[in-house]
Coordinates of C-alpha atoms and ligand atoms in Angstrom, one line a residue:
M1 CA -17.9 48.8 126.8
A2 CA -16.3 52.3 127.4
L3 CA -15.2 52.9 130.9
P4 CA -17.6 54.6 133.1
S5 CA -16.7 58.2 134.2
I6 CA -17.5 58.7 137.6
N7 CA -16.0 61.6 139.7
P8 CA -14.8 59.8 142.8
T9 CA -15.3 62.9 144.9
Q10 CA -19.0 62.9 144.2
T11 CA -19.5 59.3 145.4
K12 CA -21.0 58.6 148.9
A13 CA -18.0 56.4 149.6
W14 CA -15.7 59.5 149.2
Q15 CA -17.9 61.6 151.5
Q16 CA -17.8 58.8 154.0
L17 CA -14.1 58.6 153.7
S18 CA -13.6 62.3 154.3
E19 CA -15.7 62.0 157.5
I20 CA -13.8 59.0 158.6
Y21 CA -10.5 60.8 157.9
S22 CA -11.5 63.9 159.9
V23 CA -12.4 61.7 162.8
E24 CA -9.5 59.3 162.6
K25 CA -6.6 61.3 161.3
E26 CA -5.0 61.5 164.7
T27 CA -5.6 57.8 165.5
S28 CA -2.2 56.1 165.4
I29 CA -1.7 52.6 163.7
L30 CA -0.9 51.5 167.3
E31 CA -4.3 52.5 168.5
H32 CA -5.9 50.8 165.6
F33 CA -4.2 47.5 166.8
K34 CA -5.6 48.2 170.2
N35 CA -9.2 49.1 169.0
E36 CA -9.5 46.2 166.6
S37 CA -9.3 42.6 167.6
N38 CA -7.9 40.2 164.9
R39 CA -6.6 43.2 162.8
V40 CA -3.6 41.1 161.5
E41 CA -5.9 38.4 160.5
K42 CA -8.3 40.9 158.8
F43 CA -5.8 43.0 157.1
C44 CA -3.6 40.2 155.7
V45 CA -4.0 38.4 152.5
Q46 CA -2.4 35.1 151.6
F47 CA -2.3 34.1 148.0
E48 CA -0.3 31.1 147.0
D49 CA 3.3 32.2 147.7
F50 CA 2.5 35.8 148.6
L51 CA 1.7 37.0 152.1
V52 CA 0.6 40.6 152.0
D53 CA 0.2 42.2 155.4
F54 CA -1.3 45.7 155.3
S55 CA -2.2 46.0 159.0
K56 CA 0.6 48.4 159.6
N57 CA -1.5 51.3 158.0
R58 CA -3.4 54.3 159.2
L59 CA -6.6 52.5 158.4
S60 CA -9.4 51.4 160.5
E61 CA -11.8 48.6 159.6
K62 CA -14.5 51.3 158.9
A63 CA -12.2 53.1 156.5
F64 CA -11.3 49.8 154.8
Q65 CA -15.0 49.1 154.3
A66 CA -15.5 52.7 152.8
L67 CA -12.6 52.1 150.4
M68 CA -14.4 48.9 149.3
S69 CA -17.5 50.9 148.7
L70 CA -15.6 53.3 146.7
A71 CA -14.4 50.6 144.5
Q72 CA -17.9 49.5 143.9
E73 CA -19.2 53.0 143.3
V74 CA -16.6 53.8 140.6
K75 CA -17.6 50.4 139.1
L76 CA -14.1 48.8 139.4
K77 CA -15.6 45.3 138.8
E78 CA -17.0 46.3 135.6
A79 CA -13.8 48.0 134.5
I80 CA -11.8 45.0 135.3
Q81 CA -14.1 42.9 133.1
A82 CA -13.9 45.5 130.4
Q83 CA -10.1 45.4 130.4
F84 CA -9.8 41.7 130.4
Q85 CA -12.5 41.1 127.6
G86 CA -10.6 43.3 125.2
D87 CA -12.7 46.5 125.3
V88 CA -11.2 49.7 123.9
I89 CA -10.5 51.2 127.3
N90 CA -7.6 53.2 126.0
Q91 CA -10.1 55.5 124.5
T92 CA -7.9 58.4 123.5
E93 CA -5.7 56.1 121.3
G94 CA -8.6 53.8 120.3
R95 CA -7.0 50.7 121.7
A96 CA -7.7 47.7 124.0
V97 CA -5.3 47.1 126.8
L98 CA -4.6 43.5 126.6
H99 CA -1.0 42.7 128.0
T100 CA -3.1 40.2 130.1
A101 CA -4.0 38.3 127.0
L102 CA -0.2 37.6 126.5
R103 CA -0.1 35.5 129.6
S104 CA -3.3 33.5 129.4
N105 CA -4.4 30.6 127.2
S106 CA -7.8 31.6 126.6
E107 CA -9.1 32.9 123.1
I108 CA -9.9 36.6 123.0
N109 CA -11.1 39.0 120.3
V110 CA -9.7 42.3 119.4
E111 CA -12.1 44.2 117.4
G112 CA -13.8 41.1 116.4
E113 CA -10.7 39.2 115.5
P114 CA -9.2 36.4 117.5
I115 CA -5.6 37.0 118.7
R116 CA -4.6 33.8 120.2
Q117 CA -3.0 32.3 117.0
D118 CA -0.9 35.4 116.5
V119 CA 0.1 35.3 120.0
N120 CA 1.1 31.7 120.0
A121 CA 2.9 32.0 116.6
A122 CA 5.0 34.9 118.0
K123 CA 5.8 32.8 121.1
L124 CA 6.9 29.9 119.0
K125 CA 9.0 32.2 117.0
I126 CA 10.7 33.4 120.3
K127 CA 11.2 29.8 121.3
S128 CA 12.8 28.6 118.2
F129 CA 15.0 31.7 117.8
V130 CA 16.1 31.4 121.5
E131 CA 17.0 27.9 121.2
K132 CA 19.1 28.3 118.2
V133 CA 21.0 31.4 119.8
Q134 CA 21.6 29.4 123.1
N135 CA 22.7 26.2 121.5
G136 CA 25.0 28.1 119.0
E137 CA 23.2 27.1 116.0
W138 CA 22.8 30.8 115.2
K139 CA 26.1 32.1 114.1
G140 CA 27.7 35.4 113.6
F141 CA 29.5 36.6 110.3
S142 CA 32.6 34.7 111.2
G143 CA 30.8 31.5 111.9
Q144 CA 31.0 31.9 115.8
P145 CA 28.1 31.5 118.2
I146 CA 26.6 34.5 119.8
T147 CA 28.0 35.4 123.3
D148 CA 26.4 38.9 123.9
V149 CA 22.9 40.2 123.2
V150 CA 22.3 44.0 123.1
N151 CA 18.7 45.3 123.7
I152 CA 18.5 48.6 122.0
G153 CA 15.3 50.3 123.1
I154 CA 14.0 53.0 125.6
G155 CA 11.1 53.4 128.0
G156 CA 8.8 50.2 127.9
S157 CA 11.1 48.7 125.5
D158 CA 14.0 48.8 127.8
L159 CA 12.9 49.2 131.6
G160 CA 10.9 46.0 131.7
P161 CA 13.2 43.7 130.2
Q162 CA 16.1 45.2 131.8
M163 CA 14.5 44.9 135.4
V164 CA 13.6 41.4 134.8
M165 CA 16.9 40.4 133.5
D166 CA 18.5 41.7 136.5
A167 CA 16.0 40.2 138.8
L168 CA 16.5 36.8 137.2
S169 CA 20.4 37.0 137.2
F170 CA 20.6 33.9 139.3
Y171 CA 18.7 32.0 136.4
K172 CA 20.8 33.4 133.6
N173 CA 22.8 31.3 131.1
H174 CA 26.0 32.0 129.3
L175 CA 24.7 34.9 127.1
N176 CA 25.5 38.4 128.4
V177 CA 22.6 40.7 127.9
H178 CA 23.4 44.3 127.7
F179 CA 21.0 47.3 127.4
I180 CA 21.4 50.6 125.5
S181 CA 18.7 53.1 126.1
N182 CA 19.9 56.7 126.4
V183 CA 20.7 58.6 123.3
D184 CA 23.8 59.9 125.1
G185 CA 26.4 58.6 123.0
D186 CA 28.4 57.5 126.1
H187 CA 25.9 54.9 126.7
V188 CA 26.4 53.3 123.4
A189 CA 30.3 54.0 123.3
E190 CA 30.7 52.3 126.8
T191 CA 28.5 49.2 126.0
L192 CA 30.3 48.6 122.7
K193 CA 33.8 48.8 124.3
G194 CA 33.6 45.2 125.6
L195 CA 31.8 43.7 122.7
N196 CA 33.0 41.6 119.8
P197 CA 30.9 42.3 116.6
E198 CA 31.5 38.7 115.5
T199 CA 29.5 37.3 118.5
T200 CA 27.2 40.1 119.3
L201 CA 23.4 40.0 118.5
C202 CA 21.4 43.2 118.6
L203 CA 17.7 43.3 119.2
V204 CA 16.2 46.8 118.2
V205 CA 13.0 47.0 120.3
S206 CA 10.6 49.6 119.5
K207 CA 6.8 49.3 119.3
S208 CA 6.5 52.3 117.1
F209 CA 9.9 51.9 115.3
G210 CA 9.8 55.6 115.4
T211 CA 11.6 56.5 118.5
Q212 CA 14.5 59.0 118.0
E213 CA 16.8 57.6 120.8
T214 CA 16.4 54.0 119.7
L215 CA 16.9 54.6 116.0
T216 CA 19.9 56.7 116.6
N217 CA 21.4 54.1 118.8
A218 CA 20.5 51.3 116.4
T219 CA 22.1 53.3 113.5
T220 CA 25.4 53.9 115.5
V221 CA 25.5 50.0 116.3
R222 CA 24.9 49.1 112.8
N223 CA 27.6 51.3 111.6
W224 CA 30.0 49.8 114.2
F225 CA 29.0 46.3 112.6
L226 CA 29.7 47.7 109.1
K227 CA 33.2 48.6 110.0
H228 CA 33.8 45.0 110.6
T229 CA 31.6 43.3 108.1
T230 CA 29.2 43.8 105.1
Q231 CA 25.7 44.8 104.9
D232 CA 24.7 41.3 103.8
N233 CA 25.8 40.0 107.1
I234 CA 23.6 42.4 109.1
K235 CA 20.7 39.9 109.1
L236 CA 22.9 37.5 111.2
H237 CA 23.3 40.3 113.9
F238 CA 20.1 42.3 113.9
V239 CA 16.7 41.4 114.8
A240 CA 13.6 43.7 115.5
V241 CA 10.7 43.7 117.8
S242 CA 8.0 46.0 116.7
A243 CA 4.4 46.6 115.8
N244 CA 5.6 48.6 112.8
V245 CA 7.0 45.8 110.6
D246 CA 7.3 48.1 107.6
K247 CA 9.5 50.6 109.4
A248 CA 11.6 47.8 110.9
E249 CA 12.2 46.6 107.3
K250 CA 13.0 50.0 105.9
F251 CA 15.6 50.3 108.6
G252 CA 17.2 47.3 107.0
I253 CA 16.1 44.4 109.2
S254 CA 15.1 41.3 107.3
I255 CA 11.4 40.5 107.5
E256 CA 12.1 37.1 109.0
N257 CA 14.0 38.7 111.7
V258 CA 11.1 40.9 112.9
F259 CA 9.3 39.8 115.8
P260 CA 5.7 41.1 115.9
M261 CA 4.0 42.9 118.6
W262 CA 0.6 44.6 118.6
D263 CA -1.2 47.9 119.3
W264 CA -3.1 46.4 122.1
V265 CA 0.0 46.0 124.1
G266 CA 1.1 49.2 125.8
G267 CA 4.7 50.0 125.7
R268 CA 5.2 50.0 129.5
F269 CA 3.3 46.7 129.8
S270 CA 5.2 45.1 127.0
L271 CA 7.7 42.9 128.6
W272 CA 5.3 39.9 128.4
S273 CA 5.2 40.2 124.5
T274 CA 8.2 39.6 122.1
V275 CA 9.7 42.7 123.9
G276 CA 10.7 40.1 126.4
L277 CA 12.8 38.5 123.9
S278 CA 16.1 39.5 125.7
I279 CA 14.6 37.7 128.8
A280 CA 14.1 34.5 127.2
L281 CA 17.5 34.8 125.5
G282 CA 19.3 35.5 128.7
T283 CA 17.5 32.9 130.9
S284 CA 15.5 30.4 129.0
Y285 CA 12.2 30.0 127.2
D286 CA 10.9 28.1 129.9
A287 CA 11.9 30.8 132.5
F288 CA 10.0 33.3 130.2
Q289 CA 6.9 31.1 130.1
D290 CA 7.1 30.8 134.0
L291 CA 7.2 34.6 134.2
L292 CA 4.1 34.7 132.1
D293 CA 2.3 32.0 134.0
G294 CA 3.0 33.8 137.3
A295 CA 1.6 37.0 136.0
N296 CA -1.5 35.0 134.8
E297 CA -2.1 33.7 138.3
M298 CA -2.1 37.2 139.6
D299 CA -4.4 38.1 136.8
T300 CA -6.9 35.5 137.8
H301 CA -6.6 36.5 141.5
F302 CA -7.4 40.2 140.4
K303 CA -10.2 39.3 138.2
D304 CA -12.0 36.7 140.3
E305 CA -11.1 37.4 144.0
D306 CA -13.6 39.4 146.2
F307 CA -12.2 43.0 146.6
H308 CA -11.8 42.4 150.4
N309 CA -9.0 39.8 149.8
N310 CA -7.9 41.1 146.4
I311 CA -4.3 42.2 146.7
P312 CA -4.0 44.7 143.8
V313 CA -7.4 46.2 144.7
I314 CA -6.4 46.6 148.4
L315 CA -2.9 48.2 147.6
G316 CA -4.4 50.5 145.0
L317 CA -7.1 51.8 147.4
L318 CA -4.5 52.3 150.1
T319 CA -2.7 54.5 147.7
V320 CA -5.9 56.5 147.2
W321 CA -6.4 56.8 150.8
Y322 CA -3.1 58.2 151.5
N323 CA -2.8 60.4 148.2
N324 CA -6.2 61.9 148.5
F325 CA -7.0 62.0 152.2
Y326 CA -3.5 62.2 153.8
N327 CA -2.2 64.3 151.0
A328 CA 0.9 62.0 150.8
E329 CA 2.6 62.9 147.6
S330 CA 4.9 59.9 147.2
E331 CA 5.4 56.3 148.2
A332 CA 8.5 54.3 148.4
I333 CA 9.1 50.8 147.2
I334 CA 11.9 48.9 149.1
P335 CA 12.7 45.5 148.0
Y336 CA 14.9 43.5 150.3
T337 CA 16.8 41.8 147.6
Q338 CA 19.6 43.2 145.4
Y339 CA 18.0 41.3 142.5
L340 CA 15.1 43.9 142.4
Q341 CA 17.4 46.9 142.2
K342 CA 15.7 48.1 139.2
L343 CA 12.2 47.5 140.3
A344 CA 11.6 51.1 141.4
P345 CA 12.9 52.6 138.0
Y346 CA 10.6 50.2 136.2
L347 CA 7.6 51.0 138.3
Q348 CA 8.3 54.7 138.0
Q349 CA 7.4 54.4 134.3
A350 CA 4.7 52.0 134.8
I351 CA 3.0 54.0 137.4
M352 CA 3.9 57.7 136.7
E353 CA 3.5 57.4 132.9
S354 CA 0.1 55.7 133.4
N355 CA -1.4 57.7 136.2
G356 CA 0.3 61.2 135.9
K357 CA -2.7 62.6 134.4
G358 CA -4.8 65.9 135.2
V359 CA -7.8 65.4 133.0
D360 CA -10.7 63.1 133.8
R361 CA -12.2 60.6 131.4
L362 CA -14.6 63.2 130.2
G363 CA -11.9 65.7 129.4
N364 CA -12.4 67.9 132.4
P365 CA -9.5 69.1 134.6
V366 CA -9.7 67.0 137.8
S367 CA -10.2 68.8 141.1
Y368 CA -8.3 66.2 143.2
Q369 CA -4.9 64.6 143.3
T370 CA -4.1 61.7 140.9
G371 CA -0.8 59.8 140.1
N372 CA 1.7 59.9 143.0
I373 CA 5.4 59.8 142.9
V374 CA 7.0 56.4 143.4
W375 CA 10.7 55.9 144.1
G376 CA 12.9 53.3 146.1
E377 CA 16.1 51.4 146.4
P378 CA 16.7 47.9 147.8
G379 CA 17.1 47.6 151.6
T380 CA 19.3 47.5 153.5
N381 CA 21.2 50.0 151.3
S382 CA 18.4 52.5 151.4
Q383 CA 18.4 52.4 155.3
H384 CA 21.8 54.1 155.1
A385 CA 20.5 56.5 152.5
F386 CA 17.0 57.9 152.9
F387 CA 15.4 56.1 155.8
Q388 CA 16.4 59.0 158.1
L389 CA 13.8 61.0 156.3
L390 CA 11.2 58.2 156.5
H391 CA 11.7 57.8 160.2
Q392 CA 12.0 61.4 161.3
G393 CA 11.2 63.6 158.5
T394 CA 8.1 65.9 158.0
K395 CA 6.7 63.9 155.2
L396 CA 4.4 61.0 155.2
I397 CA 5.7 58.4 152.8
P398 CA 4.0 55.1 152.9
C399 CA 6.2 52.2 151.9
D400 CA 6.0 48.8 150.3
F401 CA 8.5 46.3 151.8
I402 CA 9.1 43.4 149.5
G403 CA 11.0 40.5 151.1
Y404 CA 11.6 36.8 150.5
K405 CA 11.3 33.8 152.9
H406 CA 14.1 31.9 151.2
S407 CA 17.2 33.4 149.6
L408 CA 18.5 32.1 146.3
N409 CA 22.0 31.8 147.3
D410 CA 23.1 29.7 150.3
F411 CA 24.2 32.5 152.7
T412 CA 21.7 31.9 155.5
E413 CA 23.5 34.3 157.8
H414 CA 23.2 37.1 155.3
H415 CA 19.5 36.4 154.6
N416 CA 18.7 36.3 158.3
I417 CA 20.5 39.7 158.8
L418 CA 18.8 41.1 155.7
M419 CA 15.3 40.0 156.9
A420 CA 15.9 41.0 160.4
N421 CA 16.4 44.5 159.1
F422 CA 13.2 44.1 156.8
F423 CA 11.0 43.2 159.9
A424 CA 12.6 45.6 162.2
Q425 CA 12.2 48.6 159.9
T426 CA 8.5 48.1 159.6
E427 CA 8.1 47.7 163.3
A428 CA 10.3 50.8 164.0
L429 CA 8.3 53.0 161.3
M430 CA 5.1 52.0 163.1
N431 CA 6.2 51.9 166.8
G432 CA 8.7 54.8 166.7
K433 CA 10.3 55.5 170.1
N434 CA 8.8 57.6 172.7
E435 CA 10.4 60.1 175.1
E436 CA 10.1 57.9 178.1
T437 CA 12.0 55.1 176.4
V438 CA 14.7 57.7 175.2
V439 CA 15.1 59.0 178.6
N440 CA 15.5 55.5 180.1
E441 CA 18.0 54.6 177.5
L442 CA 20.1 57.7 178.1
E443 CA 19.8 57.4 181.9
G444 CA 21.1 53.7 181.5
K445 CA 24.1 55.1 179.8
G446 CA 24.8 57.5 182.7
M447 CA 23.9 60.6 181.0
S448 CA 23.2 63.7 183.2
K449 CA 19.6 65.0 183.4
E450 CA 20.7 68.3 181.7
D451 CA 22.3 66.5 178.9
I452 CA 19.5 64.2 178.5
D453 CA 17.0 67.2 178.2
V454 CA 19.1 68.7 175.5
L455 CA 19.5 65.4 173.4
K456 CA 16.1 63.7 173.9
P457 CA 14.0 65.7 171.3
F458 CA 16.5 64.6 168.6
K459 CA 16.2 60.8 169.6
V460 CA 12.4 60.6 169.8
F461 CA 10.7 58.8 166.8
D462 CA 7.0 59.6 166.3
G463 CA 6.5 56.4 164.6
N464 CA 3.0 56.0 162.9
R465 CA 4.7 55.6 159.5
P466 CA 2.5 53.2 157.4
T467 CA 4.0 50.1 155.6
N468 CA 2.8 47.2 153.5
T469 CA 4.7 44.0 154.0
I470 CA 4.9 41.7 150.9
L471 CA 6.5 38.6 151.9
I472 CA 7.1 36.0 149.0
N473 CA 8.3 32.4 149.4
K474 CA 11.2 32.8 146.9
L475 CA 12.4 34.9 143.9
T476 CA 11.5 32.7 140.9
P477 CA 10.4 33.7 137.3
K478 CA 6.9 32.7 138.4
S479 CA 6.8 34.8 141.6
L480 CA 8.4 37.8 139.8
G481 CA 5.6 37.5 137.1
K482 CA 3.1 37.8 139.9
L483 CA 4.8 40.6 141.6
I484 CA 5.0 42.8 138.4
A485 CA 1.4 41.8 137.5
M486 CA 0.3 42.9 141.2
Y487 CA 1.7 46.4 140.5
E488 CA 0.3 46.6 137.0
H489 CA -3.2 46.0 138.4
K490 CA -2.8 48.3 141.2
I491 CA -2.1 50.9 138.7
F492 CA -5.4 50.1 136.9
V493 CA -7.4 50.3 140.2
Q494 CA -5.9 53.7 140.9
G495 CA -6.6 55.0 137.4
I496 CA -10.3 53.8 137.6
V497 CA -10.8 55.3 141.0
W498 CA -9.3 58.7 139.8
N499 CA -11.4 58.5 136.7
I500 CA -8.4 59.0 134.3
F501 CA -7.1 57.1 131.2
S502 CA -4.1 55.2 132.4
Y503 CA -3.0 53.7 129.2
D504 CA -2.1 56.7 127.0
Q505 CA 1.0 59.0 127.4
W506 CA 0.4 62.3 125.7
G507 CA 2.4 64.0 128.2
V508 CA 5.6 62.7 126.7
E509 CA 4.9 64.2 123.2
L510 CA 5.6 67.8 123.7
G511 CA 9.1 67.5 124.8
K512 CA 9.8 65.1 122.0
Q513 CA 8.4 67.7 119.5
L514 CA 10.3 70.6 120.9
A515 CA 13.5 68.6 120.8
N516 CA 13.2 68.1 117.0
K517 CA 12.8 71.8 116.7
V518 CA 15.8 72.5 119.0
L519 CA 17.9 70.0 117.1
E520 CA 17.4 71.9 113.8
D521 CA 18.5 75.0 115.8
L522 CA 21.5 73.3 116.9
N523 CA 22.3 72.2 113.3
N524 CA 21.5 75.5 111.6
E525 CA 23.2 78.7 111.6
V526 CA 19.9 80.8 112.1
M527 CA 17.6 79.8 115.1
T528 CA 14.0 79.8 115.3
P529 CA 12.5 82.0 118.2
H530 CA 12.5 80.6 121.6
D531 CA 11.9 82.3 125.1
P532 CA 14.9 84.5 126.3
S533 CA 16.2 81.9 128.6
T534 CA 16.3 79.1 126.1
T535 CA 17.7 81.3 123.5
Q536 CA 20.5 82.5 125.7
L537 CA 21.3 78.8 126.6
L538 CA 21.2 77.7 123.0
K539 CA 23.5 80.5 122.0
Y540 CA 26.0 79.6 124.8
F541 CA 25.8 75.9 123.9
K542 CA 26.7 76.8 120.1
E543 CA 29.5 79.1 120.8
Ligands
F6P601 O1 8.0 57.5 126.7 C1 7.1 57.4 125.8 C2 7.0 56.0 125.1 O2 6.0 56.1 124.2 C3 6.6 54.9 126.1 O3 5.5 54.8 126.3 C4 7.3 53.7 125.3 O4 7.5 52.7 126.2 C5 8.5 54.3 124.9 O5 8.2 55.6 124.5 C6 9.2 53.6 123.7 O6 8.6 53.6 122.6 P1 8.7 52.6 121.5 O7 8.7 51.2 121.9 O8 7.7 52.8 120.5 O9 10.1 52.8 120.9

């Protein structure tokens, strides 16, 4: 089934939401709490080890129900089913979108062909390879076991594994995993500095095996090896992950060293596939499987749970509410754990490459806002960086606060301080601080009335800043899998509502094409025509 194409702004629910917005836009979150009994119970979902409290939002019960109706009118349920059953929902690329199939055990067909056997075979290949590298059976050219793994890839072939490896540092083994993504030679140079070619294993990760950055970096790293050993030994140090086995082989990677992936796995959703090889190497195959299992649990929740209690559905609709009615341009993701320091950059690709589209599913320009900007940094560091703007700035920035009940390291005092900040910030963002409180506080400090009058406007916090609190029991491979899958499905929900195709990325092509043209201009004496500004810059660069 093709995804239906329904202009969300033409639905009854949208009309209703617009009306609710015009009546309720001045109603504060605190007033919603006063008006609605049991708001916390109603606006809170507990799913296994996740507690998601979305009660601190500018959202009345009525608006919530209208968002639920919107989901129905745009046929979200049918769309979810189409995705999970392997329909070609990535229509502009003619592909199914089945990263979910990588983490389930059920059989599924893609274009009439069952895929389970291939997926299981690839997983077995990962398992046996990982075990050999980890137990030292796999040896480098001088007979020594591997100590370092270098993942060479970019975008989805880098951000996902890198974020997960960082998030699972607590579970890491003796192998040091490095990531080279940027074509900037400084990235490869700095990474190679600390490495010994005798004990280094390279994973060239590229779904297409045609990405300029990855191939340039892989060639540089291969040349580095060839300064120390012969071509014959390259197979001991290079493996590839790709859906384009031919190209990987042409690059010089032995066929037995190629880990397959498939067209129906989108690059930015590929960490669950063989692209996650570095994760399994750096932790364990079992940890990788736990990650998949956790994601599968979130998949089941998303697929089967009633929308009223469905975490990704609720979070996705809340973004629509703020993006399309409150005109909020961005949202922040603030994990209260250093382990998730790379979550925001990872989600930037997942969310913005997916939903940064301006044409609807019929090919017409949209007349409403789609993909929003996401950004963030771990708390408490971000409190000392950009929270001033969140608290007192002129922009409305809804935030996701992600925290853990239990910390992994035995520093109870640290964890309590961290989590005290976690809870206090969402409270402060919602409650603010009114003039009366400010005046009382300053009077208490003995300040004169005149001085108080001058200072007080700067010390008032309007509050009413929305947040979702995502409180998870503990950071484990399984709960991490669930968290990532939660955001993946949230992206899907938004894309369905906005009536866009979330799984292509034509917008990154133009820059790539032009870069090739410019590269020729940099290498050749005579330049092709450019606009006056670019011509001037190129001339200056070449001087
Ligand atoms: O940025 C565009 C993109 O196609 C991403 O979607 C993808 O993750 C990345 O490039 C890398 O692609 P590949 O894995 O084919 O090298």
